Short mmCIF file of C-alpha atoms in Angstrom, two decimals:
data_model
loop_
_atom_site.label_atom_id
_atom_site.label_comp_id
_atom_site.label_asym_id
_atom_site.label_seq_id
_atom_site.Cartn_x
_atom_site.Cartn_y
_atom_site.Cartn_z
CA UNK H 1 -72.63 -233.37 -14.64
CA UNK H 2 -76.43 -233.40 -14.57
CA UNK H 3 -77.99 -230.12 -13.45
CA UNK H 4 -80.53 -231.27 -10.86
CA UNK H 5 -81.87 -227.69 -10.61
CA UNK H 6 -82.78 -227.50 -14.30
CA UNK H 7 -86.17 -225.92 -14.92
CA UNK H 8 -86.23 -223.71 -11.80
CA UNK H 9 -86.61 -220.06 -12.76
CA UNK H 10 -85.02 -217.29 -10.74
CA UNK H 11 -81.69 -219.01 -10.15
CA UNK H 12 -78.25 -219.26 -11.70
CA UNK H 13 -76.34 -222.52 -11.28
CA UNK H 14 -72.55 -222.77 -11.53
CA UNK H 15 -71.03 -226.26 -11.55
CA UNK H 16 -67.65 -226.95 -9.90
CA UNK H 17 -67.35 -223.30 -8.92
CA UNK H 18 -64.18 -222.21 -7.11
CA UNK H 19 -65.08 -221.04 -3.61
CA UNK H 20 -62.01 -218.83 -3.46
CA UNK H 21 -63.93 -216.24 -5.47
CA UNK H 22 -66.77 -216.13 -2.95
CA UNK H 23 -65.00 -215.84 0.41
CA UNK H 24 -63.04 -213.05 2.08
CA UNK H 25 -60.25 -215.55 2.87
CA UNK H 26 -59.80 -216.31 -0.86
CA UNK H 27 -59.26 -219.95 0.11
CA UNK H 28 -61.08 -223.19 -0.63
CA UNK H 29 -61.76 -225.86 -3.20
CA UNK H 30 -64.74 -226.14 -5.53
CA UNK H 31 -68.45 -226.48 -4.82
CA UNK H 32 -70.34 -229.22 -6.67
CA UNK H 33 -73.08 -226.64 -7.24
CA UNK H 34 -73.00 -222.92 -6.56
CA UNK H 35 -76.54 -221.57 -6.80
CA UNK H 36 -77.48 -217.88 -6.90
CA UNK H 37 -81.11 -217.47 -5.87
CA UNK H 38 -83.10 -214.36 -6.74
CA UNK H 39 -86.53 -214.78 -5.16
CA UNK H 40 -88.42 -216.63 -2.43
CA UNK H 41 -90.30 -219.11 -4.64
CA UNK H 42 -87.04 -220.17 -6.29
CA UNK H 43 -85.46 -220.72 -2.86
CA UNK H 44 -88.27 -223.06 -1.83
CA UNK H 45 -87.95 -225.04 -5.08
CA UNK H 46 -84.18 -225.31 -4.69
CA UNK H 47 -84.59 -226.55 -1.10
CA UNK H 48 -87.05 -229.25 -2.24
CA UNK H 49 -84.63 -230.47 -4.92
CA UNK H 50 -81.84 -230.56 -2.33
CA UNK H 51 -83.96 -232.69 0.00
CA UNK H 52 -85.10 -235.00 -2.80
CA UNK H 53 -81.47 -235.64 -3.80
CA UNK H 54 -80.18 -235.87 -0.21
CA UNK H 55 -77.68 -233.15 -1.04
CA UNK H 56 -75.63 -231.26 1.50
CA UNK H 57 -76.16 -227.50 1.38
CA UNK H 58 -74.87 -224.31 2.90
CA UNK H 59 -76.10 -220.71 2.73
CA UNK H 60 -73.44 -218.02 2.48
CA UNK H 61 -73.75 -214.26 2.56
CA UNK H 62 -70.68 -212.23 1.73
CA UNK H 63 -68.45 -215.24 2.41
CA UNK H 64 -66.88 -213.75 5.52
CA UNK H 65 -66.20 -215.62 8.75
CA UNK H 66 -65.87 -218.89 6.85
CA UNK H 67 -63.07 -221.21 5.71
CA UNK H 68 -63.76 -223.84 3.07
CA UNK H 69 -61.42 -226.81 3.07
CA UNK H 70 -59.18 -227.51 0.07
CA UNK H 71 -61.34 -230.50 -0.91
CA UNK H 72 -64.21 -228.11 -1.56
CA UNK H 73 -67.87 -228.75 -0.78
CA UNK H 74 -69.60 -231.82 -2.17
CA UNK H 75 -73.03 -230.24 -2.21
CA UNK H 76 -74.81 -226.99 -2.99
CA UNK H 77 -73.60 -223.61 -1.80
CA UNK H 78 -76.51 -221.14 -1.94
CA UNK H 79 -76.17 -217.37 -2.23
CA UNK H 80 -79.22 -215.13 -1.79
CA UNK H 81 -79.49 -212.37 -4.36
CA UNK H 82 -82.24 -210.26 -5.96
CA UNK H 83 -85.18 -209.65 -3.61
CA UNK H 84 -83.09 -210.94 -0.71
CA UNK H 85 -80.87 -207.86 -1.09
CA UNK H 86 -83.63 -205.30 -0.72
CA UNK H 87 -84.44 -203.05 2.23
CA UNK H 88 -87.89 -201.62 2.87
CA UNK H 89 -88.64 -199.30 5.73
CA UNK H 90 -91.72 -197.78 7.32
CA UNK H 91 -90.49 -195.08 9.69
CA UNK H 92 -88.26 -196.87 12.21
CA UNK H 93 -89.07 -200.42 11.02
CA UNK H 94 -86.59 -201.78 8.47
CA UNK H 95 -87.36 -205.03 6.65
CA UNK H 96 -84.09 -206.42 5.32
CA UNK H 97 -83.58 -209.37 3.04
CA UNK H 98 -81.07 -211.79 4.53
CA UNK H 99 -78.64 -211.10 1.69
CA UNK H 100 -78.44 -207.35 2.33
CA UNK H 101 -74.85 -206.36 3.06
CA UNK H 102 -74.31 -204.74 6.46
CA UNK H 103 -72.61 -201.82 4.74
CA UNK H 104 -75.61 -201.19 2.46
CA UNK H 105 -78.06 -201.40 5.35
CA UNK H 106 -76.13 -198.82 7.36
CA UNK H 107 -76.07 -196.49 4.33
CA UNK H 108 -79.83 -196.93 3.86
CA UNK H 109 -80.61 -196.30 7.54
CA UNK H 110 -78.36 -193.24 7.68
CA UNK H 111 -79.98 -191.69 4.60
CA UNK H 112 -83.38 -192.23 6.26
CA UNK H 113 -82.14 -190.55 9.43
CA UNK H 114 -82.23 -193.59 11.70
CA UNK H 115 -79.41 -194.71 13.97
CA UNK H 116 -78.60 -197.53 16.35
CA UNK H 117 -76.37 -199.75 14.21
CA UNK H 118 -73.36 -197.48 13.82
CA UNK H 119 -71.24 -199.97 15.81
CA UNK H 120 -71.58 -202.44 12.90
CA UNK H 121 -69.73 -200.09 10.54
CA UNK H 122 -66.80 -201.86 8.92
CA UNK H 123 -68.03 -205.36 9.71
CA UNK H 124 -68.21 -207.30 6.43
CA UNK H 125 -70.99 -209.74 5.74
CA UNK H 126 -74.74 -209.87 5.32
CA UNK H 127 -77.64 -209.16 7.66
CA UNK H 128 -78.65 -212.83 7.75
CA UNK H 129 -75.16 -213.89 8.74
CA UNK H 130 -74.92 -211.06 11.26
CA UNK H 131 -78.08 -212.27 13.01
CA UNK H 132 -77.03 -215.93 12.94
CA UNK H 133 -73.66 -215.05 14.48
CA UNK H 134 -74.96 -212.17 16.63
CA UNK H 135 -72.38 -209.83 15.12
CA UNK H 136 -71.19 -206.97 17.24
CA UNK H 137 -68.43 -204.64 18.30
CA UNK H 138 -67.62 -201.94 20.84
CA UNK H 139 -69.81 -203.52 23.51
CA UNK H 140 -72.90 -203.78 21.30
CA UNK H 141 -74.46 -206.49 19.14
CA UNK H 142 -77.15 -206.74 16.48
CA UNK H 143 -79.41 -208.51 18.98
CA UNK H 144 -80.17 -205.07 20.45
CA UNK H 145 -82.13 -203.98 17.37
CA UNK H 146 -83.59 -207.23 15.94
CA UNK H 147 -87.37 -207.54 16.37
CA UNK H 148 -88.30 -210.47 14.14
CA UNK H 149 -86.57 -213.02 11.94
CA UNK H 150 -88.22 -214.72 8.97
CA UNK H 151 -87.02 -218.23 8.14
CA UNK H 152 -87.75 -221.30 6.08
CA UNK H 153 -87.55 -224.25 8.45
CA UNK H 154 -86.38 -227.81 7.74
CA UNK H 155 -89.91 -228.75 6.61
CA UNK H 156 -89.95 -225.87 4.07
CA UNK H 157 -92.47 -223.91 6.11
CA UNK H 158 -92.21 -220.12 6.30
CA UNK H 159 -91.98 -219.07 9.92
CA UNK H 160 -91.62 -215.81 11.82
CA UNK H 161 -89.58 -215.89 15.02
CA UNK H 162 -90.39 -212.94 17.32
CA UNK H 163 -87.72 -211.35 19.51
CA UNK H 164 -88.99 -213.03 22.69
CA UNK H 165 -88.32 -216.44 21.12
CA UNK H 166 -84.78 -215.56 20.02
CA UNK H 167 -81.96 -216.37 22.40
CA UNK H 168 -78.82 -214.44 21.56
CA UNK H 169 -75.47 -215.30 23.09
CA UNK H 170 -71.91 -214.28 22.32
CA UNK H 171 -71.53 -214.76 18.54
CA UNK H 172 -74.52 -217.09 18.29
CA UNK H 173 -78.29 -217.38 18.46
CA UNK H 174 -80.79 -220.22 18.68
CA UNK H 175 -82.00 -220.19 15.07
CA UNK H 176 -81.90 -223.87 13.98
CA UNK H 177 -78.84 -224.85 11.94
CA UNK H 178 -80.92 -226.18 9.02
CA UNK H 179 -83.18 -223.12 8.89
CA UNK H 180 -82.67 -220.54 6.16
CA UNK H 181 -82.97 -216.92 7.26
CA UNK H 182 -84.81 -215.03 4.53
CA UNK H 183 -85.45 -211.63 6.13
CA UNK H 184 -84.99 -209.66 9.33
CA UNK H 185 -87.00 -206.82 10.88
CA UNK H 186 -84.79 -204.25 12.58
CA UNK H 187 -86.13 -201.34 14.62
CA UNK H 188 -84.02 -198.18 14.85
CA UNK H 189 -84.33 -194.75 16.44
CA UNK H 190 -84.62 -191.39 14.71
CA UNK H 191 -81.38 -189.45 15.02
CA UNK H 192 -79.69 -186.46 13.34
CA UNK H 193 -77.78 -187.60 10.25
CA UNK H 194 -74.65 -185.67 11.23
CA UNK H 195 -74.57 -187.44 14.59
CA UNK H 196 -74.98 -190.85 12.92
CA UNK H 197 -72.27 -190.08 10.37
CA UNK H 198 -69.92 -188.87 13.10
CA UNK H 199 -70.35 -192.09 15.09
CA UNK H 200 -69.77 -194.20 11.97
CA UNK H 201 -66.54 -192.33 11.21
CA UNK H 202 -65.35 -192.81 14.79
CA UNK H 203 -66.02 -196.54 14.74
CA UNK H 204 -64.41 -196.96 11.32
CA UNK H 205 -61.31 -195.03 12.39
CA UNK H 206 -60.85 -197.24 15.47
CA UNK H 207 -61.44 -200.37 13.41
CA UNK H 208 -58.97 -199.49 10.63
CA UNK H 209 -56.33 -198.44 13.17
CA UNK H 210 -56.47 -201.85 14.83
CA UNK H 211 -57.28 -204.28 12.05
CA UNK H 212 -54.83 -205.53 9.41
CA UNK H 213 -55.28 -205.41 5.67
CA UNK H 214 -55.20 -208.50 3.51
CA UNK H 215 -57.37 -211.54 2.88
CA UNK H 216 -58.77 -212.95 6.11
CA UNK H 217 -62.01 -214.10 7.72
CA UNK H 218 -61.90 -211.38 10.38
CA UNK H 219 -61.30 -212.26 14.02
CA UNK H 220 -60.38 -215.93 13.93
CA UNK H 221 -61.06 -216.91 17.55
CA UNK H 222 -63.87 -215.99 19.92
CA UNK H 223 -62.80 -213.89 22.87
CA UNK H 224 -62.74 -216.20 25.93
CA UNK H 225 -64.34 -213.51 28.10
CA UNK H 226 -63.14 -211.63 30.04
CA UNK H 227 -59.91 -212.10 28.06
CA UNK H 228 -59.09 -210.96 24.54
CA UNK H 229 -58.05 -213.72 22.15
CA UNK H 230 -55.73 -211.34 20.32
CA UNK H 231 -53.96 -210.32 23.51
CA UNK H 232 -53.53 -213.94 24.62
CA UNK H 233 -52.06 -214.92 21.25
CA UNK H 234 -49.72 -211.92 21.29
CA UNK H 235 -48.55 -212.65 24.84
CA UNK H 236 -47.68 -216.18 23.71
CA UNK H 237 -45.28 -214.70 21.14
CA UNK H 238 -47.18 -215.85 18.09
CA UNK H 239 -47.39 -212.65 16.05
CA UNK H 240 -45.86 -213.23 12.63
CA UNK H 241 -45.94 -217.02 12.95
CA UNK H 242 -46.33 -218.55 9.50
CA UNK H 243 -47.26 -221.92 8.06
CA UNK H 244 -47.30 -222.15 4.28
CA UNK H 245 -49.13 -219.07 3.00
CA UNK H 246 -50.98 -218.38 6.27
CA UNK H 247 -49.61 -215.86 8.77
CA UNK H 248 -50.62 -214.53 12.18
CA UNK H 249 -50.93 -210.79 11.64
CA UNK H 250 -48.29 -208.60 13.25
CA UNK H 251 -50.88 -205.83 13.62
CA UNK H 252 -53.60 -207.86 15.36
CA UNK H 253 -52.81 -211.36 16.58
CA UNK H 254 -56.41 -212.62 16.27
CA UNK H 255 -56.24 -212.31 12.49
CA UNK H 256 -54.85 -215.07 10.30
CA UNK H 257 -53.91 -213.61 6.93
CA UNK H 258 -53.80 -215.36 3.59
CA UNK H 259 -50.46 -213.76 2.81
CA UNK H 260 -49.30 -215.96 -0.06
CA UNK H 261 -51.88 -218.21 -1.74
CA UNK H 262 -52.56 -220.09 1.47
CA UNK H 263 -54.29 -223.44 1.50
CA UNK H 264 -57.03 -224.21 3.99
CA UNK H 265 -54.72 -226.81 5.47
CA UNK H 266 -52.12 -224.07 6.18
CA UNK H 267 -54.72 -222.11 8.14
CA UNK H 268 -55.93 -225.17 10.06
CA UNK H 269 -52.36 -226.16 11.01
CA UNK H 270 -51.66 -222.60 12.15
CA UNK H 271 -54.91 -222.55 14.11
CA UNK H 272 -53.88 -225.72 15.94
CA UNK H 273 -50.42 -224.30 16.74
CA UNK H 274 -52.09 -221.22 18.25
CA UNK H 275 -54.58 -223.25 20.27
CA UNK H 276 -51.87 -225.58 21.61
CA UNK H 277 -49.53 -222.71 22.59
CA UNK H 278 -52.25 -220.66 24.31
CA UNK H 279 -53.49 -223.72 26.18
CA UNK H 280 -49.96 -224.61 27.33
CA UNK H 281 -48.95 -221.10 28.43
CA UNK H 282 -52.26 -219.56 29.51
CA UNK H 283 -54.33 -222.63 30.32
CA UNK H 284 -57.16 -221.32 28.12
CA UNK H 285 -58.94 -223.15 25.30
CA UNK H 286 -59.51 -220.92 22.28
CA UNK H 287 -62.60 -221.60 20.17
CA UNK H 288 -62.67 -220.60 16.50
CA UNK H 289 -65.17 -217.93 15.52
CA UNK H 290 -64.56 -218.77 11.87
CA UNK H 291 -66.65 -221.66 10.54
CA UNK H 292 -64.53 -224.41 8.97
CA UNK H 293 -66.52 -226.21 6.26
#
């Protein structure tokens, strides 16, 4: 297969790459191109090649909250590395590349003595993905600390979106679908390290007590507020329900676990069984939080 990205420096291209290796679900077919991008100029060049060749593309962070179909992705899957995984801070202002893992950002902020994101502890994924999906827990969300978001828009123009132009809702924000988040400015508050560390431990303990182990994409359905998706699924008697290698967790019903080399189709069939049962018994439509690609 011809490498359409040949000649671009600052990238690594993998052809027909298995997406199982790049997602927390460990499910999915192959990507036509899997492109690791290490700096901003390379990202712009890759985007221009994609447009020139009318190629589908998708940006992934840590590969959480996503399910690739068994047929794979007939386009380019882009992963931001290198400079996109760096954090710079000036007092309470933290400039994070979109590829920075949430875990690494929390460690960085804690070492600097700044708090305000302890509630994100234990959430897998990257800062860019967290902003796009307005990640949160324990009554808080990342929208509370975001001040600016840097993007490349669909016309390959670098833009800065200030907080007053960002509209955050439950597990979403108004950043255009075709835009690529490149960096995020987060403002935190000075706080004693011991206090920050204590809060992180408390949140992690609660999270690990409730959440199951195993390969998953995290909470599968959005909570249809004021209800809990997990509670609705449990009350419908669906814990432990299995299709192929996909199982509804017995520990937390809003987790679908890849328990035995599940196929994407197993997960999708199980998702539909859950939706149909909850709708029939509770009269509530569940909406997936996990993106199905």
